[in-house]
Amino acid sequence: MKISRIETIPFAIPYRKPLRFASGEVHAAEHVLVRVHTDEGLVGTAEAPPRPFTYGETQASITAVIDDLFAPQVIGLSPLERETVHSRLNRTVGNPTAKSALDMALWDLIGQSLGISVTELLGGFTDRMRVAHMVGFAPAEEMVAEAERFRDTHGVTTFKVKVGRRPIDLDVAACKALRAALGPDVELYVDGNRGWTAAESLRALRALEDVDLTFAEELCPADDVLGRRWLVARSGIPIFADESTARPGEVTRELLGGSANGISVKTARTGFTYSQRVLFLCEGLGAEVVLGNQIDGQVGTLCSAAFGAAFEATSRRPGELSNFLDMTDDLLAEPLEIVDGTLRVREGAGLGIAIDEDKLAHYRQD
Ligand code: MUC
Ligand code: MG
């Protein structure tokens, strides 16, 4: 089986309400659907979410880099030749979500051709993930109402709270309000998206001590090298790295440099091949992981869940798999459902992605 053609389809689906955080905000899912066709008629599918404030990619850059640089380098290869594919893609620096969507579409093809699911192919640990929901910036009472809605409607009991950049008092008040409303059994952690300095981060963590946070993610920039080490040495809770660890070498740098205790693994930026490498690196170094969210739509969420469920380490704690529910619509023919705080991976070969072609025709931008 050979790769014969790669389709990149930009689409835009509005959000019910914008998701706001320290590094930016998202009003619509302006993603790129990537379809890898083969000479045997199988089609592998994944999506790339442009995050200019995180990786510098845009919808137009993802489409262009795949169409102009990546497709000519991989057409004619077998989907099994992943190492050759990555060796060629890696001649171009950056572009993590474009590379990852291609990678995941290849795994989808391999699963389909073997008649087994990607979760089984990768590790086959379980068939479901517990779900954590990410709550964006809003007045405290709206953040509480959102968390209560996710708890009452979907059974979600773990929340990641966006903090940073806005006045610390607002974040502290929001976290305290969430803990007071949700009680002691709900799990809370925070994500600063590099919005504070190291000193502000420590001041905020001290003010948040009685909120009982599980951990804190990317509070200050990794380029504040000494600042982040200083913070990790003083923090009473683990500090996780997210956008500063988009490649295995960066994971090593942050963990061995004492600048992080754990790592957010995101299939949107490391696909399956490199997410696996990041995960195994973390296991080897004895660092915890969380399955993160790149504000994925349903296609991306399905990919994330397929990876998370494959391994014990990623399925040990809830993965961030619910923000597609903030979108007004999506592309899957059979929408994802979160029941009792749990998302099941799709049964069947590959990733089990079936696109609603009418919806795609409606939302596509090309
Ligand atoms: C996250 O964990 O940071 C916010 C920005 C981004 O790129 O992803 C989200 C979630
Ligand atoms: Mg993050």
Short mmCIF file of C-alpha atoms and ligand atoms in Angstrom, two decimals:
data_model
loop_
_atom_site.label_atom_id
_atom_site.label_comp_id
_atom_site.label_asym_id
_atom_site.label_seq_id
_atom_site.Cartn_x
_atom_site.Cartn_y
_atom_site.Cartn_z
CA MET A 1 0.00 0.00 0.00
CA LYS A 2 1.42 3.37 -1.02
CA ILE A 3 0.43 6.94 -0.16
CA SER A 4 -1.09 8.33 -3.34
CA ARG A 5 -2.52 11.74 -2.40
CA ILE A 6 -2.88 14.08 0.60
CA GLU A 7 -5.87 16.34 1.01
CA THR A 8 -5.81 19.38 3.29
CA ILE A 9 -9.22 20.87 3.95
CA PRO A 10 -9.45 24.08 6.01
CA PHE A 11 -12.73 24.36 7.89
CA ALA A 12 -14.23 26.73 10.45
CA ILE A 13 -16.84 25.88 13.08
CA PRO A 14 -17.86 28.61 15.55
CA TYR A 15 -17.63 28.18 19.31
CA ARG A 16 -20.71 28.78 21.48
CA LYS A 17 -18.51 31.10 23.53
CA PRO A 18 -14.84 31.99 23.11
CA LEU A 19 -12.25 30.09 25.14
CA ARG A 20 -9.89 32.63 26.75
CA PHE A 21 -6.53 31.97 28.38
CA ALA A 22 -3.29 33.81 29.13
CA SER A 23 -1.68 33.34 25.69
CA GLY A 24 -4.74 33.96 23.51
CA GLU A 25 -8.36 33.14 22.77
CA VAL A 26 -10.28 30.98 20.33
CA HIS A 27 -13.64 31.99 18.83
CA ALA A 28 -13.94 29.34 16.13
CA ALA A 29 -12.33 25.98 15.42
CA GLU A 30 -10.43 27.03 12.31
CA HIS A 31 -8.69 23.71 11.80
CA VAL A 32 -7.39 21.68 8.86
CA LEU A 33 -8.75 18.22 8.11
CA VAL A 34 -5.97 16.04 6.71
CA ARG A 35 -6.79 13.01 4.59
CA VAL A 36 -4.08 10.65 3.41
CA HIS A 37 -5.22 8.56 0.44
CA THR A 38 -3.61 5.31 -0.67
CA ASP A 39 -3.44 3.38 -3.91
CA GLU A 40 -5.57 0.66 -2.25
CA GLY A 41 -8.43 3.07 -1.60
CA LEU A 42 -7.99 3.39 2.18
CA VAL A 43 -8.07 6.93 3.60
CA GLY A 44 -6.40 7.94 6.88
CA THR A 45 -7.84 10.99 8.67
CA ALA A 46 -6.75 13.45 11.36
CA GLU A 47 -7.04 17.18 12.09
CA ALA A 48 -4.47 19.93 12.70
CA PRO A 49 -5.48 22.80 15.03
CA PRO A 50 -3.47 25.96 14.26
CA ARG A 51 -2.31 27.68 17.44
CA PRO A 52 -0.34 30.74 16.32
CA PHE A 53 0.12 31.86 19.94
CA THR A 54 1.65 28.51 20.84
CA TYR A 55 3.45 27.10 17.79
CA GLY A 56 3.30 29.88 15.18
CA GLU A 57 1.12 27.88 12.78
CA THR A 58 -1.97 29.17 10.97
CA GLN A 59 -4.63 27.43 8.92
CA ALA A 60 -2.95 28.77 5.75
CA SER A 61 0.55 27.75 6.89
CA ILE A 62 -0.58 24.20 7.74
CA THR A 63 -2.28 23.78 4.37
CA ALA A 64 0.72 25.24 2.51
CA VAL A 65 3.42 23.26 4.33
CA ILE A 66 1.57 19.98 3.78
CA ASP A 67 0.61 20.69 0.16
CA ASP A 68 3.91 22.23 -0.94
CA LEU A 69 6.59 20.54 1.21
CA PHE A 70 5.33 17.41 2.95
CA ALA A 71 3.03 15.79 0.36
CA PRO A 72 5.70 15.64 -2.39
CA GLN A 73 8.13 14.07 0.11
CA VAL A 74 5.84 11.29 1.32
CA ILE A 75 3.70 10.37 -1.70
CA GLY A 76 4.88 6.99 -2.93
CA LEU A 77 5.97 5.78 0.53
CA SER A 78 4.13 3.07 2.42
CA PRO A 79 2.28 4.23 5.59
CA LEU A 80 4.47 1.68 7.42
CA GLU A 81 7.62 3.61 6.53
CA ARG A 82 7.01 6.03 9.41
CA GLU A 83 10.66 6.53 10.22
CA THR A 84 11.39 7.60 6.64
CA VAL A 85 8.31 9.82 6.64
CA HIS A 86 9.48 11.57 9.82
CA SER A 87 13.05 11.82 8.64
CA ARG A 88 11.75 13.70 5.60
CA LEU A 89 9.24 15.85 7.51
CA ASN A 90 11.95 16.76 10.02
CA ARG A 91 14.00 18.41 7.28
CA THR A 92 11.51 21.23 7.85
CA VAL A 93 11.71 22.70 11.36
CA GLY A 94 8.61 23.50 13.40
CA ASN A 95 5.07 22.95 12.06
CA PRO A 96 4.20 20.48 14.83
CA THR A 97 0.44 20.15 14.26
CA ALA A 98 0.85 19.76 10.49
CA LYS A 99 3.38 16.94 11.01
CA SER A 100 1.25 15.36 13.74
CA ALA A 101 -1.93 15.25 11.68
CA LEU A 102 -0.04 13.47 8.91
CA ASP A 103 1.48 11.04 11.41
CA MET A 104 -1.88 10.19 12.98
CA ALA A 105 -3.50 9.69 9.57
CA LEU A 106 -0.75 7.15 8.78
CA TRP A 107 -1.46 5.21 11.99
CA ASP A 108 -5.16 5.31 11.05
CA LEU A 109 -4.24 3.70 7.71
CA ILE A 110 -2.05 1.06 9.35
CA GLY A 111 -4.86 0.17 11.77
CA GLN A 112 -7.41 0.01 8.97
CA SER A 113 -5.18 -2.18 6.82
CA LEU A 114 -4.60 -4.62 9.71
CA GLY A 115 -8.21 -4.55 10.89
CA ILE A 116 -7.31 -3.40 14.42
CA SER A 117 -7.81 -0.16 16.32
CA VAL A 118 -5.01 2.37 16.78
CA THR A 119 -5.41 1.96 20.55
CA GLU A 120 -4.70 -1.78 20.22
CA LEU A 121 -1.85 -1.08 17.83
CA LEU A 122 -0.18 1.35 20.23
CA GLY A 123 -0.59 -0.49 23.51
CA GLY A 124 -4.18 -1.64 24.00
CA PHE A 125 -4.32 -0.87 27.74
CA THR A 126 -8.02 0.11 27.98
CA ASP A 127 -10.92 1.26 25.82
CA ARG A 128 -11.81 4.50 27.61
CA MET A 129 -10.47 7.64 29.24
CA ARG A 130 -11.76 9.57 32.21
CA VAL A 131 -12.26 13.19 31.16
CA ALA A 132 -11.01 16.50 32.56
CA HIS A 133 -12.61 19.75 31.40
CA MET A 134 -10.67 22.96 30.75
CA VAL A 135 -12.35 26.13 32.07
CA GLY A 136 -11.30 29.39 30.39
CA PHE A 137 -11.16 32.94 31.77
CA ALA A 138 -14.52 34.41 32.78
CA PRO A 139 -15.98 36.02 35.88
CA ALA A 140 -15.72 33.50 38.77
CA GLU A 141 -19.45 32.80 38.90
CA GLU A 142 -19.50 31.87 35.19
CA MET A 143 -16.52 29.55 35.63
CA VAL A 144 -18.31 27.85 38.54
CA ALA A 145 -21.53 27.54 36.52
CA GLU A 146 -19.61 25.94 33.62
CA ALA A 147 -17.88 23.43 35.89
CA GLU A 148 -21.18 22.55 37.59
CA ARG A 149 -22.80 22.04 34.18
CA PHE A 150 -20.03 19.67 33.10
CA ARG A 151 -20.27 17.80 36.38
CA ASP A 152 -24.07 17.54 36.31
CA THR A 153 -24.48 16.84 32.58
CA HIS A 154 -21.40 14.78 31.78
CA GLY A 155 -20.20 13.48 35.14
CA VAL A 156 -16.84 15.30 34.85
CA THR A 157 -15.11 15.72 38.23
CA THR A 158 -11.67 17.05 37.18
CA PHE A 159 -11.16 20.61 36.00
CA LYS A 160 -8.19 22.48 34.60
CA VAL A 161 -8.56 26.18 35.39
CA LYS A 162 -6.92 28.77 33.15
CA VAL A 163 -4.91 31.37 35.08
CA GLY A 164 -2.19 33.94 34.37
CA ARG A 165 -1.79 37.40 32.85
CA ARG A 166 -4.98 38.84 34.36
CA PRO A 167 -4.68 40.16 37.96
CA ILE A 168 -3.72 37.32 40.31
CA ASP A 169 -6.59 38.15 42.67
CA LEU A 170 -9.11 37.27 39.95
CA ASP A 171 -7.53 33.86 39.42
CA VAL A 172 -7.27 33.16 43.13
CA ALA A 173 -10.92 34.17 43.63
CA ALA A 174 -12.03 31.94 40.71
CA CYS A 175 -10.13 28.90 42.02
CA LYS A 176 -11.46 29.43 45.55
CA ALA A 177 -15.01 29.80 44.22
CA LEU A 178 -14.64 26.57 42.22
CA ARG A 179 -13.37 24.65 45.25
CA ALA A 180 -16.11 26.07 47.48
CA ALA A 181 -18.86 25.20 44.98
CA LEU A 182 -17.57 21.80 43.86
CA GLY A 183 -16.37 20.46 47.21
CA PRO A 184 -13.30 18.46 48.22
CA ASP A 185 -13.82 15.42 45.96
CA VAL A 186 -13.39 17.30 42.70
CA GLU A 187 -9.86 17.55 41.30
CA LEU A 188 -8.56 21.00 40.30
CA TYR A 189 -5.33 22.05 38.60
CA VAL A 190 -4.29 25.28 36.91
CA ASP A 191 -2.65 26.26 33.62
CA GLY A 192 -0.93 29.66 33.27
CA ASN A 193 0.10 29.49 29.59
CA ARG A 194 3.31 31.40 30.47
CA GLY A 195 1.24 34.31 31.80
CA TRP A 196 3.17 35.03 34.99
CA THR A 197 6.76 35.61 35.98
CA ALA A 198 8.33 33.02 38.27
CA ALA A 199 7.84 35.33 41.27
CA GLU A 200 4.18 35.97 40.39
CA SER A 201 3.68 32.23 39.96
CA LEU A 202 4.99 31.49 43.44
CA ARG A 203 2.93 34.29 44.97
CA ALA A 204 -0.19 32.88 43.26
CA LEU A 205 0.58 29.30 44.33
CA ARG A 206 0.99 30.45 47.94
CA ALA A 207 -2.36 32.28 47.77
CA LEU A 208 -3.89 29.09 46.31
CA GLU A 209 -2.49 26.74 48.95
CA ASP A 210 -5.84 25.95 50.59
CA VAL A 211 -7.49 25.24 47.21
CA ASP A 212 -5.67 21.87 47.13
CA LEU A 213 -4.51 21.95 43.51
CA THR A 214 -3.14 18.70 42.09
CA PHE A 215 -0.50 20.45 39.96
CA ALA A 216 0.17 23.63 37.98
CA GLU A 217 1.03 23.82 34.26
CA GLU A 218 3.33 26.20 32.39
CA LEU A 219 2.92 29.13 34.80
CA CYS A 220 5.93 31.08 33.50
CA PRO A 221 7.96 30.84 30.27
CA ALA A 222 10.61 28.15 29.91
CA ASP A 223 12.99 30.81 28.60
CA ASP A 224 13.04 32.17 32.16
CA VAL A 225 15.46 29.33 32.76
CA LEU A 226 16.64 30.18 36.26
CA GLY A 227 13.23 31.56 37.24
CA ARG A 228 11.52 28.30 36.42
CA ARG A 229 14.07 26.23 38.33
CA TRP A 230 13.62 28.58 41.26
CA LEU A 231 9.84 28.12 41.08
CA VAL A 232 9.99 24.32 40.85
CA ALA A 233 12.35 24.20 43.85
CA ARG A 234 9.92 26.24 45.95
CA SER A 235 6.49 25.06 44.74
CA GLY A 236 4.53 22.82 47.07
CA ILE A 237 2.87 21.09 44.10
CA PRO A 238 4.31 19.58 40.90
CA ILE A 239 4.90 21.94 37.97
CA PHE A 240 3.99 20.46 34.57
CA ALA A 241 5.44 21.64 31.28
CA ASP A 242 3.14 21.94 28.28
CA GLU A 243 3.96 24.17 25.29
CA SER A 244 7.63 24.31 26.28
CA THR A 245 7.92 20.57 25.57
CA ALA A 246 6.78 20.12 21.99
CA ARG A 247 9.73 17.79 21.18
CA PRO A 248 11.43 14.98 23.12
CA GLY A 249 14.64 17.03 23.50
CA GLU A 250 12.67 19.80 25.16
CA VAL A 251 11.14 17.27 27.55
CA THR A 252 14.63 16.14 28.54
CA ARG A 253 15.77 19.74 28.94
CA GLU A 254 12.87 20.73 31.20
CA LEU A 255 12.95 17.60 33.36
CA LEU A 256 16.71 17.23 33.77
CA GLY A 257 17.11 20.98 34.20
CA GLY A 258 14.76 20.90 37.18
CA SER A 259 12.32 23.22 35.40
CA ALA A 260 9.36 20.81 35.44
CA ASN A 261 8.19 17.72 37.32
CA GLY A 262 5.67 16.41 34.78
CA ILE A 263 4.72 16.72 31.12
CA SER A 264 1.50 17.33 29.20
CA VAL A 265 1.39 14.92 26.25
CA LYS A 266 -0.62 16.25 23.30
CA THR A 267 -1.20 14.18 20.19
CA ALA A 268 -2.10 17.38 18.30
CA ARG A 269 1.57 18.45 18.50
CA THR A 270 3.45 15.14 18.71
CA GLY A 271 1.12 12.82 16.78
CA PHE A 272 1.23 9.18 17.86
CA THR A 273 4.85 8.49 16.95
CA TYR A 274 6.38 11.35 18.92
CA SER A 275 3.78 11.25 21.72
CA GLN A 276 4.92 7.68 22.26
CA ARG A 277 8.55 8.84 22.40
CA VAL A 278 7.67 11.61 24.86
CA LEU A 279 5.69 9.17 26.99
CA PHE A 280 8.46 6.56 27.08
CA LEU A 281 11.01 9.25 27.85
CA CYS A 282 8.89 10.39 30.80
CA GLU A 283 8.53 6.80 32.00
CA GLY A 284 12.27 6.30 31.77
CA LEU A 285 12.95 9.48 33.69
CA GLY A 286 10.20 8.84 36.24
CA ALA A 287 8.08 11.87 35.39
CA GLU A 288 4.29 11.97 35.48
CA VAL A 289 2.21 12.80 32.42
CA VAL A 290 -1.21 14.26 31.71
CA LEU A 291 -3.03 13.82 28.40
CA GLY A 292 -3.48 17.45 27.33
CA ASN A 293 -5.82 19.34 25.01
CA GLN A 294 -4.90 21.61 22.11
CA ILE A 295 -8.52 22.84 22.02
CA ASP A 296 -9.21 19.91 19.74
CA GLY A 297 -12.41 19.29 17.80
CA GLN A 298 -14.01 15.84 17.83
CA VAL A 299 -11.54 14.38 15.32
CA GLY A 300 -8.58 15.57 17.41
CA THR A 301 -10.26 14.47 20.62
CA LEU A 302 -10.81 11.00 19.20
CA CYS A 303 -7.09 10.85 18.30
CA SER A 304 -6.11 12.00 21.79
CA ALA A 305 -8.38 9.46 23.46
CA ALA A 306 -7.11 6.66 21.18
CA PHE A 307 -3.57 7.40 22.33
CA GLY A 308 -4.42 7.97 26.00
CA ALA A 309 -6.34 4.70 26.33
CA ALA A 310 -3.46 2.74 24.79
CA PHE A 311 -1.15 3.21 27.78
CA GLU A 312 -1.38 2.78 31.54
CA ALA A 313 0.50 6.01 32.26
CA THR A 314 -1.78 8.24 30.14
CA SER A 315 -5.00 6.59 31.30
CA ARG A 316 -4.08 6.70 34.98
CA ARG A 317 -5.50 10.21 35.34
CA PRO A 318 -8.26 12.04 33.42
CA GLY A 319 -7.32 13.41 29.99
CA GLU A 320 -8.44 16.82 28.72
CA LEU A 321 -11.05 15.60 26.26
CA SER A 322 -14.17 17.74 26.56
CA ASN A 323 -13.67 21.16 25.00
CA PHE A 324 -15.18 20.05 21.68
CA LEU A 325 -18.46 20.44 23.57
CA ASP A 326 -17.94 24.23 23.41
CA MET A 327 -18.26 24.07 19.60
CA THR A 328 -21.62 24.68 17.90
CA ASP A 329 -21.15 21.63 15.67
CA ASP A 330 -18.48 19.18 14.48
CA LEU A 331 -17.55 16.87 11.62
CA LEU A 332 -17.97 13.34 12.96
CA ALA A 333 -20.91 11.39 11.51
CA GLU A 334 -21.40 9.88 14.97
CA PRO A 335 -20.67 12.56 17.59
CA LEU A 336 -18.52 11.78 20.63
CA GLU A 337 -20.32 11.43 23.92
CA ILE A 338 -19.00 11.86 27.45
CA VAL A 339 -20.98 9.69 29.85
CA ASP A 340 -20.25 9.43 33.58
CA GLY A 341 -17.13 11.50 33.06
CA THR A 342 -15.77 8.94 30.59
CA LEU A 343 -15.07 8.93 26.85
CA ARG A 344 -14.81 5.57 25.08
CA VAL A 345 -12.50 5.14 22.13
CA ARG A 346 -14.08 4.01 18.88
CA GLU A 347 -14.26 0.31 18.20
CA GLY A 348 -13.15 -1.00 14.86
CA ALA A 349 -10.16 -0.62 12.63
CA GLY A 350 -7.86 2.40 12.72
CA LEU A 351 -9.21 5.48 14.48
CA GLY A 352 -12.85 4.88 13.56
CA ILE A 353 -13.25 8.39 12.15
CA ALA A 354 -16.29 8.71 9.86
CA ILE A 355 -16.75 12.25 8.55
CA ASP A 356 -20.21 13.70 7.88
CA GLU A 357 -19.57 14.85 4.30
CA ASP A 358 -22.52 17.29 4.30
CA LYS A 359 -21.14 19.03 7.38
CA LEU A 360 -17.67 19.12 5.88
CA ALA A 361 -19.10 20.67 2.68
CA HIS A 362 -20.86 23.26 4.84
CA TYR A 363 -17.90 24.25 7.02
CA ARG A 364 -15.00 23.93 4.59
CA GLN A 365 -13.29 27.20 3.71
CA ASP A 366 -11.66 26.34 0.38
C1 MUC B 1 -3.38 24.33 27.07
O1 MUC B 1 -3.21 23.35 27.79
O2 MUC B 1 -2.53 25.18 27.10
C2 MUC B 1 -4.38 26.76 25.35
C3 MUC B 1 -3.53 27.21 24.39
C4 MUC B 1 -3.16 26.12 23.63
O3 MUC B 1 -2.40 26.09 22.66
O4 MUC B 1 -3.75 25.00 24.09
C5 MUC B 1 -4.64 25.35 25.12
C6 MUC B 1 -4.63 24.42 26.25
MG MG B 2 -1.40 24.09 28.79
#
